[in-house]
mmCIF file of C-alpha atoms in Angstrom:
data_model
loop_
_atom_site.group_PDB
_atom_site.id
_atom_site.type_symbol
_atom_site.label_atom_id
_atom_site.label_comp_id
_atom_site.label_asym_id
_atom_site.label_seq_id
_atom_site.Cartn_x
_atom_site.Cartn_y
_atom_site.Cartn_z
ATOM 1 C CA MET A 1398 109.188 -32.960 -86.607
ATOM 2 C CA ARG A 1399 109.564 -30.688 -89.369
ATOM 3 C CA ILE A 1400 112.504 -32.099 -91.159
ATOM 4 C CA VAL A 1401 111.040 -35.237 -91.665
ATOM 5 C CA LYS A 1402 107.486 -33.794 -93.363
ATOM 6 C CA ILE A 1403 109.246 -31.498 -95.306
ATOM 7 C CA ILE A 1404 111.416 -34.540 -96.845
ATOM 8 C CA HIS A 1405 108.392 -36.558 -97.621
ATOM 9 C CA THR A 1406 106.560 -34.034 -99.491
ATOM 10 C CA THR A 1407 109.585 -32.961 -100.803
ATOM 11 C CA LEU A 1408 110.347 -36.457 -101.775
ATOM 12 C CA VAL A 1409 106.496 -37.254 -103.471
ATOM 13 C CA VAL A 1410 106.884 -34.333 -105.605
ATOM 14 C CA PHE A 1411 110.217 -35.331 -106.241
ATOM 15 C CA LEU A 1412 109.396 -38.707 -107.388
ATOM 16 C CA PHE A 1413 106.810 -37.522 -109.444
ATOM 17 C CA VAL A 1414 108.390 -35.497 -111.194
ATOM 18 C CA VAL A 1415 111.680 -37.695 -112.303
ATOM 19 C CA GLY A 1416 108.937 -40.407 -113.109
ATOM 20 C CA ARG A 1417 106.728 -38.260 -115.104
ATOM 21 C CA SER A 1418 109.693 -36.949 -117.213
ATOM 22 C CA ILE A 1419 111.571 -40.589 -117.389
ATOM 23 C CA SER A 1420 108.158 -41.998 -118.539
ATOM 24 C CA GLN A 1421 107.464 -39.495 -121.798
ATOM 25 C CA ALA A 1422 111.270 -40.001 -122.533
ATOM 26 C CA SER A 1423 112.057 -43.665 -125.340
ATOM 27 C CA LEU A 1424 114.503 -45.723 -123.716
ATOM 28 C CA PRO A 1425 118.495 -43.911 -123.725
ATOM 29 C CA GLU A 1426 120.111 -45.055 -126.434
ATOM 30 C CA GLU A 1427 123.473 -46.744 -126.148
ATOM 31 C CA GLY A 1428 125.380 -44.263 -123.998
ATOM 32 C CA SER A 1429 123.122 -41.673 -123.421
ATOM 33 C CA LEU A 1430 122.919 -39.381 -120.750
ATOM 34 C CA GLY A 1431 119.739 -38.121 -120.848
ATOM 35 C CA ALA A 1432 116.225 -38.662 -118.637
ATOM 36 C CA HIS A 1433 117.360 -40.840 -115.727
ATOM 37 C CA ILE A 1434 117.196 -41.703 -111.806
ATOM 38 C CA SER A 1435 120.141 -42.537 -109.951
ATOM 39 C CA LEU A 1436 121.063 -43.865 -106.405
ATOM 40 C CA SER A 1437 124.784 -42.436 -105.038
ATOM 41 C CA VAL A 1438 126.579 -43.641 -101.852
ATOM 42 C CA GLY A 1439 129.924 -42.447 -100.100
ATOM 43 C CA ALA A 1440 131.143 -40.558 -97.678
ATOM 44 C CA TYR A 1441 130.714 -37.299 -96.976
ATOM 45 C CA VAL A 1442 133.714 -35.435 -95.419
ATOM 46 C CA PRO A 1443 133.676 -32.618 -93.352
ATOM 47 C CA ILE A 1444 136.512 -29.790 -94.809
ATOM 48 C CA SER A 1445 138.235 -27.025 -92.073
ATOM 49 C CA ASN A 1446 136.592 -25.968 -89.619
ATOM 50 C CA LEU A 1447 133.354 -27.874 -90.040
ATOM 51 C CA LYS A 1448 135.284 -31.419 -89.152
ATOM 52 C CA LYS A 1449 136.016 -30.220 -85.432
ATOM 53 C CA ALA A 1450 132.525 -31.017 -85.131
ATOM 54 C CA ILE A 1451 131.190 -34.431 -87.497
ATOM 55 C CA ASN A 1452 133.563 -36.590 -88.364
ATOM 56 C CA THR A 1453 133.245 -37.937 -92.113
ATOM 57 C CA SER A 1454 129.495 -39.856 -91.920
ATOM 58 C CA SER A 1455 127.722 -42.003 -94.888
ATOM 59 C CA TYR A 1456 125.569 -40.278 -97.147
ATOM 60 C CA LEU A 1457 122.609 -41.742 -99.535
ATOM 61 C CA SER A 1458 121.422 -39.799 -102.541
ATOM 62 C CA ILE A 1459 118.671 -40.310 -104.970
ATOM 63 C CA THR A 1460 118.997 -37.634 -107.660
ATOM 64 C CA GLY A 1461 116.399 -37.454 -111.388
ATOM 65 C CA GLY A 1462 117.753 -36.197 -114.622
ATOM 66 C CA ILE A 1463 115.577 -34.394 -116.521
ATOM 67 C CA LYS A 1464 117.105 -33.775 -120.492
ATOM 68 C CA LEU A 1465 117.175 -30.222 -121.303
ATOM 69 C CA ASN A 1466 119.436 -30.617 -124.142
ATOM 70 C CA ASP A 1467 122.519 -32.962 -125.622
ATOM 71 C CA LYS A 1468 124.461 -30.693 -123.456
ATOM 72 C CA TRP A 1469 122.691 -29.651 -121.018
ATOM 73 C CA ARG A 1470 120.821 -31.804 -117.924
ATOM 74 C CA LEU A 1471 118.951 -30.076 -114.683
ATOM 75 C CA ASP A 1472 118.722 -32.777 -111.704
ATOM 76 C CA PRO A 1473 116.622 -32.490 -108.596
ATOM 77 C CA SER A 1474 118.605 -34.015 -105.787
ATOM 78 C CA LEU A 1475 117.519 -35.155 -102.441
ATOM 79 C CA THR A 1476 120.992 -35.852 -99.833
ATOM 80 C CA LEU A 1477 121.212 -37.821 -96.693
ATOM 81 C CA PHE A 1478 123.832 -37.976 -94.059
ATOM 82 C CA PHE A 1479 124.478 -39.790 -91.423
ATOM 83 C CA PRO A 1480 126.611 -36.918 -89.088
ATOM 84 C CA GLN A 1481 128.811 -38.881 -86.873
ATOM 85 C CA SER A 1482 129.803 -35.793 -83.720
ATOM 86 C CA ASN A 1483 133.455 -35.821 -83.240
ATOM 87 C CA GLU A 1484 132.540 -33.657 -80.767
ATOM 88 C CA ARG A 1485 130.045 -31.514 -78.118
ATOM 89 C CA VAL A 1486 129.723 -28.307 -80.054
ATOM 90 C CA PHE A 1487 128.416 -24.830 -78.578
ATOM 91 C CA ILE A 1488 124.903 -23.933 -78.959
ATOM 92 C CA MET A 1489 123.796 -20.710 -79.322
ATOM 93 C CA ALA A 1490 120.271 -21.013 -76.701
ATOM 94 C CA GLY A 1491 119.248 -17.183 -76.387
ATOM 95 C CA ASP A 1492 121.038 -16.149 -73.423
ATOM 96 C CA SER A 1493 123.140 -18.436 -72.532
ATOM 97 C CA VAL A 1494 125.020 -20.976 -74.209
ATOM 98 C CA VAL A 1495 124.657 -24.817 -74.232
ATOM 99 C CA LYS A 1496 126.997 -27.926 -75.089
ATOM 100 C CA GLY A 1497 125.479 -30.477 -77.799
ATOM 101 C CA ARG A 1498 125.821 -33.361 -80.332
ATOM 102 C CA ILE A 1499 125.276 -33.314 -83.874
ATOM 103 C CA ASN A 1500 124.188 -36.597 -84.289
ATOM 104 C CA SER A 1501 121.039 -36.416 -86.036
ATOM 105 C CA LEU A 1502 119.838 -36.932 -89.865
ATOM 106 C CA SER A 1503 120.288 -33.754 -92.200
ATOM 107 C CA GLY A 1504 121.441 -33.097 -95.587
ATOM 108 C CA HIS A 1505 120.672 -30.908 -98.434
ATOM 109 C CA LEU A 1506 117.740 -30.812 -100.966
ATOM 110 C CA GLY A 1507 118.120 -29.031 -104.345
ATOM 111 C CA ALA A 1508 118.862 -29.021 -108.145
ATOM 112 C CA PHE A 1509 122.251 -28.919 -110.367
ATOM 113 C CA ILE A 1510 122.412 -27.989 -113.959
ATOM 114 C CA ASN A 1511 124.798 -30.368 -115.412
ATOM 115 C CA ARG A 1512 127.472 -29.604 -118.152
ATOM 116 C CA VAL A 1513 127.550 -33.311 -119.872
ATOM 117 C CA GLU A 1514 130.585 -34.396 -122.079
ATOM 118 C CA ARG A 1515 131.083 -37.400 -123.924
ATOM 119 C CA ILE A 1516 134.227 -39.599 -124.199
ATOM 120 C CA ASP A 1517 132.740 -41.868 -126.194
ATOM 121 C CA SER A 1518 130.086 -43.783 -127.184
ATOM 122 C CA ARG A 1519 129.511 -45.735 -123.447
ATOM 123 C CA THR A 1520 131.176 -42.738 -121.070
ATOM 124 C CA PHE A 1521 130.854 -38.951 -120.072
ATOM 125 C CA ILE A 1522 132.201 -36.476 -117.739
ATOM 126 C CA GLU A 1523 129.812 -34.054 -115.898
ATOM 127 C CA ALA A 1524 130.258 -31.144 -114.189
ATOM 128 C CA ARG A 1525 127.954 -29.130 -112.342
ATOM 129 C CA VAL A 1526 126.369 -25.988 -110.105
ATOM 130 C CA GLY A 1527 123.686 -26.924 -107.328
ATOM 131 C CA THR A 1528 121.710 -24.801 -104.608
ATOM 132 C CA GLY A 1529 119.042 -25.452 -102.714
ATOM 133 C CA PHE A 1530 117.771 -26.172 -98.839
ATOM 134 C CA SER A 1531 120.012 -27.868 -96.472
ATOM 135 C CA PHE A 1532 119.057 -28.800 -92.792
ATOM 136 C CA LEU A 1533 121.136 -29.913 -89.994
ATOM 137 C CA GLN A 1534 120.130 -30.936 -86.208
ATOM 138 C CA THR A 1535 121.723 -31.280 -83.188
ATOM 139 C CA ASP A 1536 120.280 -33.860 -79.991
ATOM 140 C CA THR A 1537 119.344 -31.058 -77.969
ATOM 141 C CA MET A 1538 115.997 -30.198 -77.265
ATOM 142 C CA LYS A 1539 115.246 -26.242 -77.248
ATOM 143 C CA PRO A 1540 112.777 -25.610 -73.575
ATOM 144 C CA ASP A 1541 109.928 -25.140 -73.344
ATOM 145 C CA VAL A 1542 108.655 -26.003 -76.195
ATOM 146 C CA PRO A 1543 105.554 -27.762 -76.673
ATOM 147 C CA GLU A 1544 105.951 -31.715 -76.869
ATOM 148 C CA ASP A 1545 103.691 -31.823 -79.916
ATOM 149 C CA SER A 1546 105.824 -29.204 -81.707
ATOM 150 C CA ASP A 1547 107.885 -30.027 -85.226
ATOM 151 C CA ASP A 1548 110.754 -27.548 -84.335
ATOM 152 C CA ASN A 1549 112.194 -28.566 -81.006
ATOM 153 C CA PHE A 1550 115.365 -29.477 -81.812
ATOM 154 C CA TYR A 1551 118.580 -26.431 -81.945
ATOM 155 C CA GLY A 1552 119.775 -26.319 -85.700
ATOM 156 C CA SER A 1553 119.946 -25.130 -89.012
ATOM 157 C CA GLU A 1554 117.603 -24.647 -91.711
ATOM 158 C CA THR A 1555 119.740 -22.947 -94.466
ATOM 159 C CA ILE A 1556 120.621 -22.710 -98.520
ATOM 160 C CA PHE A 1557 124.018 -24.167 -99.426
ATOM 161 C CA LEU A 1558 126.314 -23.886 -102.954
ATOM 162 C CA SER A 1559 127.759 -26.821 -104.412
ATOM 163 C CA ALA A 1560 130.017 -27.520 -107.389
ATOM 164 C CA GLY A 1561 130.811 -31.468 -108.571
ATOM 165 C CA LEU A 1562 132.339 -33.249 -110.783
ATOM 166 C CA GLY A 1563 131.675 -37.253 -112.251
ATOM 167 C CA ILE A 1564 132.264 -40.000 -114.868
ATOM 168 C CA THR A 1565 129.818 -42.442 -115.466
ATOM 169 C CA VAL A 1566 130.552 -45.358 -117.716
ATOM 170 C CA PHE A 1567 127.198 -47.385 -119.604
ATOM 171 C CA ALA A 1568 128.219 -50.980 -118.313
ATOM 172 C CA PHE A 1569 125.163 -52.636 -119.292
ATOM 173 C CA GLU A 1570 122.235 -51.403 -122.073
ATOM 174 C CA HIS A 1571 120.344 -49.062 -120.034
ATOM 175 C CA SER A 1572 121.867 -48.589 -116.990
ATOM 176 C CA TYR A 1573 125.800 -46.685 -116.103
ATOM 177 C CA ILE A 1574 127.573 -46.971 -113.028
ATOM 178 C CA GLY A 1575 129.975 -43.527 -112.053
ATOM 179 C CA LEU A 1576 132.322 -42.322 -109.530
ATOM 180 C CA MET A 1577 131.163 -38.384 -108.120
ATOM 181 C CA MET A 1578 132.610 -36.034 -105.975
ATOM 182 C CA ASN A 1579 130.810 -32.626 -104.790
ATOM 183 C CA TYR A 1580 131.610 -29.678 -102.761
ATOM 184 C CA TYR A 1581 129.800 -27.930 -101.147
ATOM 185 C CA PHE A 1582 128.879 -24.481 -98.772
ATOM 186 C CA THR A 1583 126.200 -24.528 -96.424
ATOM 187 C CA PRO A 1584 126.395 -21.260 -94.461
ATOM 188 C CA TYR A 1585 124.857 -22.243 -91.504
ATOM 189 C CA ASN A 1586 124.080 -19.623 -89.237
ATOM 190 C CA LEU A 1587 123.436 -17.524 -92.212
ATOM 191 C CA PHE A 1588 119.787 -17.573 -91.413
ATOM 192 C CA SER A 1589 119.852 -18.739 -87.319
ATOM 193 C CA GLN A 1590 122.559 -17.875 -84.533
ATOM 194 C CA ASN A 1591 122.709 -21.238 -82.906
ATOM 195 C CA PHE A 1592 126.788 -22.130 -83.610
ATOM 196 C CA ASN A 1593 129.442 -19.944 -82.764
ATOM 197 C CA SER A 1594 131.077 -17.835 -85.733
ATOM 198 C CA SER A 1595 133.801 -20.751 -85.531
ATOM 199 C CA PHE A 1596 131.123 -23.265 -86.547
ATOM 200 C CA GLY A 1597 132.538 -24.054 -90.399
ATOM 201 C CA ASN A 1598 130.481 -24.135 -93.394
ATOM 202 C CA GLN A 1599 132.648 -26.225 -95.721
ATOM 203 C CA ALA A 1600 132.222 -29.753 -96.902
ATOM 204 C CA MET A 1601 132.937 -33.015 -99.898
ATOM 205 C CA SER A 1602 130.848 -35.848 -100.953
ATOM 206 C CA ILE A 1603 132.297 -38.586 -102.276
ATOM 207 C CA GLY A 1604 130.754 -42.089 -103.985
ATOM 208 C CA VAL A 1605 129.503 -44.305 -106.010
ATOM 209 C CA THR A 1606 125.973 -44.166 -108.264
ATOM 210 C CA TYR A 1607 123.835 -46.149 -110.091
ATOM 211 C CA GLY A 1608 121.387 -44.861 -112.480
ATOM 212 C CA LEU A 1609 118.804 -45.753 -115.490
#
């Protein structure tokens, strides 16, 4: 499937770039929040019209931090969520309308610019904005598509805009735990018209993170 190939290729590149960044940096000083890699888990919460199509779902995110200076950091990030369809949605299939569920792997792939402020020697708060590529897939197969096609289900591939806040605490010598919250605006019909105009495009993620 095309989405799986995109995720695999991007993850390899992502880990290579972040790994080089971390390996080239010295071990962080106590309370430093520079180059790092982190893993987050939590709840992906659709809001407004989107909650009619998707229930609150679990998510998994891997993020790399590339230090720009003492205040700013660039965070490439891959977030995968596992939507639990609330009800069947209308899918615009050419000249006809079909129904399907959103219950396949979906997610966001992009980067965030983070503003980092120190509260004390081991505690930081962060504010971030980001953008990137987003994908969402239904369980409804497109008609007359070859079996070996990598784009055989209706869905959406589009961009997203995001903003968020977080707090991190160095509970261990060179690693930290934190609480993160992000808002996502994802115009699912921007490049395709597979969903009706009231489908929804807003969600939030709330989760805990562990970073090195």
